[in-house]
Amino acid sequence: MSLRFEIDPSRFGLVDFDNNNRITKFYEKSQGPEEGYINGGVYVVRRDYLLHFGLPEKFSFEKDFLQKYYQTEEIYGMRCFSYFRDIGVPEDYQKAIDEFKRLIFY
């Protein structure tokens, strides 16, 4: 799981992790500390690993898997310090579109 530090994480849930980067707690929006690491929404997971949990065809990866199994499974985070834009609200989605238009791809 990608982790991103936010000074004002009020619109995100926060994630705690130990010295080995293993996830130790999830906080819902506005329940955690005033600043901290958020779930950046990028994951690396083997498909066959997920299949043995018997999850339904449609499910929330965050709520139905991560928040349910982080205490019994070894789920780790990686702190990322590069570009991040949450596109979950229309204003930020438009900002992301505008920012990507200014990029030069080779």
Short mmCIF file of N, CA, C and O in Angstrom, two decimals:
data_model
loop_
_atom_site.label_atom_id
_atom_site.label_comp_id
_atom_site.label_asym_id
_atom_site.label_seq_id
_atom_site.Cartn_x
_atom_site.Cartn_y
_atom_site.Cartn_z
N MET A 1 0.85 -1.16 0.00
CA MET A 1 0.00 0.00 0.00
C MET A 1 0.90 1.23 0.00
O MET A 1 1.83 1.32 0.78
N SER A 2 0.60 2.15 -0.89
CA SER A 2 1.33 3.41 -0.89
C SER A 2 0.83 4.27 0.27
O SER A 2 -0.35 4.31 0.57
N LEU A 3 1.75 4.94 0.93
CA LEU A 3 1.42 5.83 2.05
C LEU A 3 1.94 7.22 1.73
O LEU A 3 3.06 7.38 1.27
N ARG A 4 1.13 8.20 1.99
CA ARG A 4 1.48 9.58 1.66
C ARG A 4 1.26 10.45 2.90
O ARG A 4 0.18 10.42 3.49
N PHE A 5 2.26 11.24 3.29
CA PHE A 5 2.13 12.12 4.45
C PHE A 5 1.27 13.33 4.09
O PHE A 5 1.47 13.95 3.05
N GLU A 6 0.33 13.65 4.97
CA GLU A 6 -0.54 14.81 4.78
C GLU A 6 -0.56 15.64 6.05
O GLU A 6 -0.77 15.10 7.15
N ILE A 7 -0.35 16.93 5.91
CA ILE A 7 -0.42 17.84 7.06
C ILE A 7 -1.86 18.04 7.48
O ILE A 7 -2.18 18.12 8.66
N ASP A 8 -2.78 18.11 6.50
CA ASP A 8 -4.21 18.24 6.79
C ASP A 8 -4.94 17.06 6.16
O ASP A 8 -5.44 17.14 5.04
N PRO A 9 -5.04 15.96 6.90
CA PRO A 9 -5.68 14.76 6.34
C PRO A 9 -7.18 14.69 6.62
O PRO A 9 -7.75 13.60 6.61
N SER A 10 -7.83 15.83 6.84
CA SER A 10 -9.22 15.83 7.28
C SER A 10 -10.17 15.11 6.33
O SER A 10 -11.20 14.60 6.77
N ARG A 11 -9.85 15.04 5.05
CA ARG A 11 -10.76 14.35 4.13
C ARG A 11 -10.33 12.92 3.84
O ARG A 11 -10.91 12.26 2.99
N PHE A 12 -9.30 12.45 4.55
CA PHE A 12 -8.79 11.10 4.36
C PHE A 12 -8.81 10.35 5.69
O PHE A 12 -8.79 10.95 6.74
N GLY A 13 -8.78 9.05 5.61
CA GLY A 13 -8.51 8.25 6.79
C GLY A 13 -7.00 8.11 6.93
O GLY A 13 -6.27 8.17 5.94
N LEU A 14 -6.52 7.96 8.14
CA LEU A 14 -5.09 7.83 8.37
C LEU A 14 -4.71 6.37 8.62
O LEU A 14 -5.55 5.55 8.96
N VAL A 15 -3.42 6.10 8.47
CA VAL A 15 -2.88 4.75 8.63
C VAL A 15 -1.68 4.83 9.58
O VAL A 15 -0.83 5.70 9.42
N ASP A 16 -1.64 3.95 10.56
CA ASP A 16 -0.46 3.81 11.41
C ASP A 16 0.29 2.57 10.98
O ASP A 16 -0.31 1.59 10.50
N PHE A 17 1.60 2.58 11.18
CA PHE A 17 2.43 1.43 10.84
C PHE A 17 3.61 1.38 11.80
O PHE A 17 3.97 2.38 12.44
N ASP A 18 4.22 0.20 11.91
CA ASP A 18 5.34 0.03 12.84
C ASP A 18 6.67 0.28 12.14
O ASP A 18 6.71 0.71 10.98
N ASN A 19 7.77 -0.01 12.84
CA ASN A 19 9.11 0.23 12.28
C ASN A 19 9.43 -0.62 11.07
O ASN A 19 10.36 -0.32 10.33
N ASN A 20 8.70 -1.70 10.87
CA ASN A 20 8.87 -2.56 9.70
C ASN A 20 7.89 -2.21 8.58
O ASN A 20 7.78 -2.94 7.60
N ASN A 21 7.15 -1.12 8.76
CA ASN A 21 6.14 -0.65 7.80
C ASN A 21 4.90 -1.53 7.72
O ASN A 21 4.12 -1.43 6.78
N ARG A 22 4.72 -2.40 8.72
CA ARG A 22 3.50 -3.21 8.76
C ARG A 22 2.35 -2.33 9.29
O ARG A 22 2.50 -1.62 10.28
N ILE A 23 1.22 -2.39 8.62
CA ILE A 23 0.06 -1.58 9.00
C ILE A 23 -0.46 -2.06 10.35
O ILE A 23 -0.68 -3.25 10.56
N THR A 24 -0.65 -1.10 11.29
CA THR A 24 -1.10 -1.45 12.64
C THR A 24 -2.46 -0.86 12.99
O THR A 24 -3.08 -1.28 13.96
N LYS A 25 -2.93 0.11 12.22
CA LYS A 25 -4.24 0.72 12.53
C LYS A 25 -4.72 1.58 11.38
O LYS A 25 -3.92 2.20 10.67
N PHE A 26 -6.02 1.60 11.21
CA PHE A 26 -6.69 2.51 10.28
C PHE A 26 -7.57 3.45 11.09
O PHE A 26 -8.26 3.01 12.01
N TYR A 27 -7.55 4.73 10.76
CA TYR A 27 -8.44 5.72 11.38
C TYR A 27 -9.42 6.19 10.32
O TYR A 27 -9.03 6.47 9.19
N GLU A 28 -10.67 6.31 10.70
CA GLU A 28 -11.64 6.91 9.80
C GLU A 28 -11.37 8.40 9.69
O GLU A 28 -10.65 8.97 10.50
N LYS A 29 -11.97 9.04 8.72
CA LYS A 29 -11.80 10.48 8.53
C LYS A 29 -12.06 11.20 9.85
O LYS A 29 -13.01 10.86 10.56
N SER A 30 -11.21 12.14 10.17
CA SER A 30 -11.31 13.03 11.33
C SER A 30 -11.25 12.32 12.68
O SER A 30 -11.52 12.91 13.69
N GLN A 31 -10.90 11.03 12.72
CA GLN A 31 -10.75 10.34 14.00
C GLN A 31 -9.29 10.19 14.41
O GLN A 31 -9.00 9.86 15.54
N GLY A 32 -8.39 10.42 13.50
CA GLY A 32 -6.98 10.19 13.77
C GLY A 32 -6.28 11.46 14.23
O GLY A 32 -6.91 12.47 14.54
N PRO A 33 -4.96 11.40 14.26
CA PRO A 33 -4.16 12.58 14.62
C PRO A 33 -4.37 13.72 13.63
O PRO A 33 -4.95 13.54 12.57
N GLU A 34 -3.85 14.88 13.96
CA GLU A 34 -4.02 16.05 13.09
C GLU A 34 -3.22 15.97 11.82
O GLU A 34 -3.51 16.65 10.85
N GLU A 35 -2.15 15.18 11.80
CA GLU A 35 -1.37 14.97 10.58
C GLU A 35 -0.88 13.54 10.59
O GLU A 35 -0.85 12.88 11.63
N GLY A 36 -0.53 13.04 9.43
CA GLY A 36 -0.04 11.67 9.38
C GLY A 36 -0.10 11.11 7.98
O GLY A 36 -0.31 11.84 7.01
N TYR A 37 0.05 9.80 7.90
CA TYR A 37 0.08 9.12 6.61
C TYR A 37 -1.31 8.63 6.22
O TYR A 37 -2.04 8.09 7.04
N ILE A 38 -1.63 8.85 4.95
CA ILE A 38 -2.90 8.37 4.40
C ILE A 38 -2.62 7.21 3.46
O ILE A 38 -1.50 7.02 2.99
N ASN A 39 -3.65 6.44 3.19
CA ASN A 39 -3.59 5.39 2.19
C ASN A 39 -3.62 6.06 0.83
O ASN A 39 -4.59 6.71 0.47
N GLY A 40 -2.54 5.91 0.06
CA GLY A 40 -2.43 6.56 -1.24
C GLY A 40 -3.21 5.86 -2.34
O GLY A 40 -3.28 6.35 -3.47
N GLY A 41 -3.79 4.70 -2.06
CA GLY A 41 -4.65 4.02 -3.02
C GLY A 41 -3.93 3.24 -4.10
O GLY A 41 -4.53 2.90 -5.11
N VAL A 42 -2.66 2.94 -3.90
CA VAL A 42 -1.91 2.12 -4.86
C VAL A 42 -1.45 0.88 -4.12
O VAL A 42 -0.86 0.98 -3.03
N TYR A 43 -1.72 -0.30 -4.70
CA TYR A 43 -1.46 -1.56 -4.01
C TYR A 43 -0.73 -2.54 -4.92
O TYR A 43 -0.92 -2.52 -6.13
N VAL A 44 0.04 -3.40 -4.29
CA VAL A 44 0.64 -4.53 -4.98
C VAL A 44 0.17 -5.76 -4.21
O VAL A 44 0.47 -5.91 -3.02
N VAL A 45 -0.59 -6.62 -4.89
CA VAL A 45 -1.13 -7.81 -4.22
C VAL A 45 -1.32 -8.90 -5.26
O VAL A 45 -1.71 -8.63 -6.40
N ARG A 46 -1.03 -10.11 -4.87
CA ARG A 46 -1.22 -11.24 -5.78
C ARG A 46 -2.70 -11.62 -5.82
O ARG A 46 -3.36 -11.72 -4.80
N ARG A 47 -3.18 -11.84 -7.01
CA ARG A 47 -4.59 -12.19 -7.21
C ARG A 47 -4.95 -13.48 -6.49
O ARG A 47 -5.98 -13.56 -5.82
N ASP A 48 -4.09 -14.51 -6.60
CA ASP A 48 -4.40 -15.79 -5.95
C ASP A 48 -4.46 -15.66 -4.44
O ASP A 48 -5.21 -16.37 -3.77
N TYR A 49 -3.72 -14.73 -3.87
CA TYR A 49 -3.78 -14.47 -2.43
C TYR A 49 -5.16 -13.95 -2.05
O TYR A 49 -5.78 -14.41 -1.10
N LEU A 50 -5.67 -12.98 -2.81
CA LEU A 50 -6.99 -12.42 -2.52
C LEU A 50 -8.11 -13.44 -2.68
O LEU A 50 -9.09 -13.42 -1.94
N LEU A 51 -7.97 -14.33 -3.65
CA LEU A 51 -9.04 -15.28 -3.93
C LEU A 51 -9.34 -16.22 -2.77
O LEU A 51 -10.47 -16.68 -2.62
N HIS A 52 -8.37 -16.49 -1.91
CA HIS A 52 -8.65 -17.44 -0.82
C HIS A 52 -9.44 -16.82 0.34
O HIS A 52 -9.78 -17.51 1.28
N PHE A 53 -9.80 -15.53 0.25
CA PHE A 53 -10.60 -14.89 1.29
C PHE A 53 -12.10 -14.99 1.02
O PHE A 53 -12.89 -14.59 1.87
N GLY A 54 -12.49 -15.49 -0.13
CA GLY A 54 -13.91 -15.64 -0.44
C GLY A 54 -14.66 -14.32 -0.51
O GLY A 54 -15.83 -14.25 -0.14
N LEU A 55 -14.02 -13.29 -1.01
CA LEU A 55 -14.67 -11.98 -1.14
C LEU A 55 -15.69 -12.02 -2.27
O LEU A 55 -15.54 -12.78 -3.22
N PRO A 56 -16.74 -11.22 -2.17
CA PRO A 56 -17.73 -11.19 -3.26
C PRO A 56 -17.12 -10.61 -4.53
O PRO A 56 -16.04 -10.03 -4.51
N GLU A 57 -17.82 -10.75 -5.64
CA GLU A 57 -17.32 -10.26 -6.92
C GLU A 57 -17.06 -8.75 -6.87
O GLU A 57 -16.07 -8.26 -7.39
N LYS A 58 -17.95 -8.00 -6.23
CA LYS A 58 -17.77 -6.56 -6.06
C LYS A 58 -17.61 -6.28 -4.56
O LYS A 58 -18.45 -6.69 -3.76
N PHE A 59 -16.52 -5.60 -4.21
CA PHE A 59 -16.27 -5.28 -2.81
C PHE A 59 -15.36 -4.06 -2.71
O PHE A 59 -14.72 -3.67 -3.69
N SER A 60 -15.31 -3.48 -1.53
CA SER A 60 -14.41 -2.36 -1.27
C SER A 60 -13.09 -2.94 -0.77
O SER A 60 -13.05 -3.56 0.30
N PHE A 61 -12.04 -2.75 -1.53
CA PHE A 61 -10.74 -3.28 -1.13
C PHE A 61 -10.32 -2.71 0.22
O PHE A 61 -9.82 -3.43 1.08
N GLU A 62 -10.54 -1.42 0.43
CA GLU A 62 -10.14 -0.78 1.67
C GLU A 62 -10.95 -1.31 2.87
O GLU A 62 -10.38 -1.71 3.87
N LYS A 63 -12.27 -1.27 2.76
CA LYS A 63 -13.11 -1.63 3.90
C LYS A 63 -13.26 -3.15 4.08
O LYS A 63 -13.18 -3.66 5.18
N ASP A 64 -13.50 -3.87 2.99
CA ASP A 64 -13.79 -5.30 3.08
C ASP A 64 -12.55 -6.17 3.16
O ASP A 64 -12.64 -7.34 3.53
N PHE A 65 -11.40 -5.62 2.80
CA PHE A 65 -10.19 -6.41 2.91
C PHE A 65 -9.17 -5.77 3.86
O PHE A 65 -8.88 -6.31 4.92
N LEU A 66 -8.64 -4.61 3.52
CA LEU A 66 -7.57 -4.02 4.32
C LEU A 66 -7.98 -3.80 5.78
O LEU A 66 -7.30 -4.26 6.70
N GLN A 67 -9.09 -3.11 5.99
CA GLN A 67 -9.49 -2.78 7.35
C GLN A 67 -9.99 -4.01 8.12
O GLN A 67 -9.97 -4.02 9.34
N LYS A 68 -10.41 -5.02 7.40
CA LYS A 68 -10.89 -6.24 8.06
C LYS A 68 -9.75 -7.18 8.43
O LYS A 68 -9.80 -7.84 9.47
N TYR A 69 -8.72 -7.25 7.61
CA TYR A 69 -7.69 -8.27 7.79
C TYR A 69 -6.31 -7.75 8.21
O TYR A 69 -5.39 -8.55 8.39
N TYR A 70 -6.14 -6.46 8.41
CA TYR A 70 -4.79 -5.96 8.71
C TYR A 70 -4.23 -6.52 10.02
O TYR A 70 -3.01 -6.62 10.18
N GLN A 71 -5.08 -6.92 10.96
CA GLN A 71 -4.59 -7.45 12.23
C GLN A 71 -4.16 -8.92 12.13
O GLN A 71 -3.33 -9.36 12.90
N THR A 72 -4.71 -9.64 11.18
CA THR A 72 -4.38 -11.07 11.06
C THR A 72 -3.48 -11.38 9.88
O THR A 72 -2.85 -12.44 9.86
N GLU A 73 -3.41 -10.49 8.91
CA GLU A 73 -2.56 -10.68 7.73
C GLU A 73 -1.40 -9.70 7.79
O GLU A 73 -1.49 -8.66 8.44
N GLU A 74 -0.35 -10.02 7.10
CA GLU A 74 0.80 -9.11 7.05
C GLU A 74 0.61 -8.13 5.89
O GLU A 74 0.88 -8.46 4.74
N ILE A 75 0.13 -6.95 6.22
CA ILE A 75 -0.11 -5.91 5.23
C ILE A 75 0.87 -4.77 5.51
O ILE A 75 0.94 -4.27 6.64
N TYR A 76 1.62 -4.39 4.50
CA TYR A 76 2.69 -3.41 4.65
C TYR A 76 2.44 -2.18 3.80
O TYR A 76 1.77 -2.25 2.78
N GLY A 77 3.03 -1.09 4.22
CA GLY A 77 2.95 0.15 3.48
C GLY A 77 4.32 0.59 3.02
O GLY A 77 5.34 0.16 3.57
N MET A 78 4.32 1.45 2.03
CA MET A 78 5.56 2.05 1.54
C MET A 78 5.34 3.55 1.44
O MET A 78 4.42 4.00 0.74
N ARG A 79 6.15 4.31 2.16
CA ARG A 79 6.02 5.76 2.15
C ARG A 79 6.47 6.31 0.80
O ARG A 79 7.56 5.98 0.32
N CYS A 80 5.61 7.10 0.20
CA CYS A 80 5.89 7.70 -1.11
C CYS A 80 5.93 9.21 -0.96
O CYS A 80 5.13 9.79 -0.24
N PHE A 81 6.85 9.82 -1.67
CA PHE A 81 7.06 11.26 -1.51
C PHE A 81 6.88 12.01 -2.82
O PHE A 81 7.21 13.19 -2.91
N SER A 82 6.37 11.36 -3.84
CA SER A 82 6.22 12.02 -5.13
C SER A 82 4.79 12.54 -5.30
O SER A 82 4.00 12.54 -4.37
N TYR A 83 4.48 12.94 -6.52
CA TYR A 83 3.18 13.54 -6.86
C TYR A 83 2.01 12.68 -6.34
O TYR A 83 2.02 11.46 -6.45
N PHE A 84 1.03 13.35 -5.77
CA PHE A 84 -0.20 12.68 -5.33
C PHE A 84 -1.36 13.63 -5.55
O PHE A 84 -1.29 14.80 -5.19
N ARG A 85 -2.42 13.12 -6.13
CA ARG A 85 -3.64 13.89 -6.28
C ARG A 85 -4.81 12.92 -6.11
O ARG A 85 -4.97 11.98 -6.87
N ASP A 86 -5.61 13.15 -5.09
CA ASP A 86 -6.83 12.36 -4.90
C ASP A 86 -7.85 12.85 -5.93
O ASP A 86 -8.12 14.04 -6.00
N ILE A 87 -8.39 11.95 -6.73
CA ILE A 87 -9.35 12.36 -7.75
C ILE A 87 -10.77 11.96 -7.38
O ILE A 87 -11.63 11.85 -8.24
N GLY A 88 -11.02 11.82 -6.09
CA GLY A 88 -12.33 11.39 -5.62
C GLY A 88 -13.39 12.48 -5.58
O GLY A 88 -14.55 12.19 -5.34
N VAL A 89 -12.99 13.71 -5.78
CA VAL A 89 -13.97 14.80 -5.85
C VAL A 89 -13.77 15.54 -7.18
O VAL A 89 -12.66 15.62 -7.67
N PRO A 90 -14.84 16.05 -7.77
CA PRO A 90 -14.75 16.64 -9.11
C PRO A 90 -13.70 17.75 -9.25
O PRO A 90 -13.01 17.81 -10.26
N GLU A 91 -13.56 18.61 -8.23
CA GLU A 91 -12.59 19.71 -8.34
C GLU A 91 -11.16 19.17 -8.47
O GLU A 91 -10.37 19.66 -9.27
N ASP A 92 -10.83 18.15 -7.68
CA ASP A 92 -9.47 17.60 -7.74
C ASP A 92 -9.27 16.74 -8.98
O ASP A 92 -8.16 16.66 -9.51
N TYR A 93 -10.33 16.13 -9.45
CA TYR A 93 -10.23 15.38 -10.71
C TYR A 93 -9.88 16.35 -11.84
O TYR A 93 -9.00 16.07 -12.65
N GLN A 94 -10.53 17.50 -11.86
CA GLN A 94 -10.23 18.50 -12.89
C GLN A 94 -8.81 19.03 -12.74
O GLN A 94 -8.11 19.25 -13.73
N LYS A 95 -8.35 19.25 -11.50
CA LYS A 95 -6.97 19.69 -11.28
C LYS A 95 -5.99 18.66 -11.84
O LYS A 95 -4.99 19.03 -12.46
N ALA A 96 -6.27 17.39 -11.63
CA ALA A 96 -5.38 16.34 -12.15
C ALA A 96 -5.35 16.37 -13.68
O ALA A 96 -4.28 16.26 -14.28
N ILE A 97 -6.49 16.54 -14.30
CA ILE A 97 -6.55 16.63 -15.76
C ILE A 97 -5.70 17.81 -16.24
O ILE A 97 -4.89 17.68 -17.16
N ASP A 98 -5.87 18.96 -15.61
CA ASP A 98 -5.12 20.15 -15.99
C ASP A 98 -3.62 19.96 -15.79
O ASP A 98 -2.82 20.35 -16.63
N GLU A 99 -3.24 19.34 -14.69
CA GLU A 99 -1.82 19.10 -14.42
C GLU A 99 -1.21 18.13 -15.43
O GLU A 99 -0.09 18.34 -15.91
N PHE A 100 -1.93 17.09 -15.77
CA PHE A 100 -1.41 16.12 -16.74
C PHE A 100 -1.30 16.72 -18.14
O PHE A 100 -0.41 16.35 -18.90
N LYS A 101 -2.15 17.65 -18.47
CA LYS A 101 -2.07 18.31 -19.78
C LYS A 101 -0.77 19.10 -19.92
O LYS A 101 -0.26 19.29 -21.01
N ARG A 102 -0.25 19.59 -18.79
CA ARG A 102 0.99 20.38 -18.82
C ARG A 102 2.25 19.52 -18.85
O ARG A 102 3.33 20.04 -19.07
N LEU A 103 2.11 18.23 -18.64
CA LEU A 103 3.27 17.34 -18.66
C LEU A 103 3.72 17.09 -20.10
O LEU A 103 2.92 17.07 -21.02
N ILE A 104 5.00 16.88 -20.26
CA ILE A 104 5.53 16.52 -21.57
C ILE A 104 5.94 15.06 -21.51
O ILE A 104 6.70 14.65 -20.64
N PHE A 105 5.40 14.26 -22.41
CA PHE A 105 5.71 12.83 -22.46
C PHE A 105 6.65 12.56 -23.63
O PHE A 105 6.45 13.06 -24.73
N TYR A 106 7.67 11.79 -23.37
CA TYR A 106 8.63 11.44 -24.42
C TYR A 106 8.49 10.01 -24.80
O TYR A 106 8.18 9.17 -24.08
#
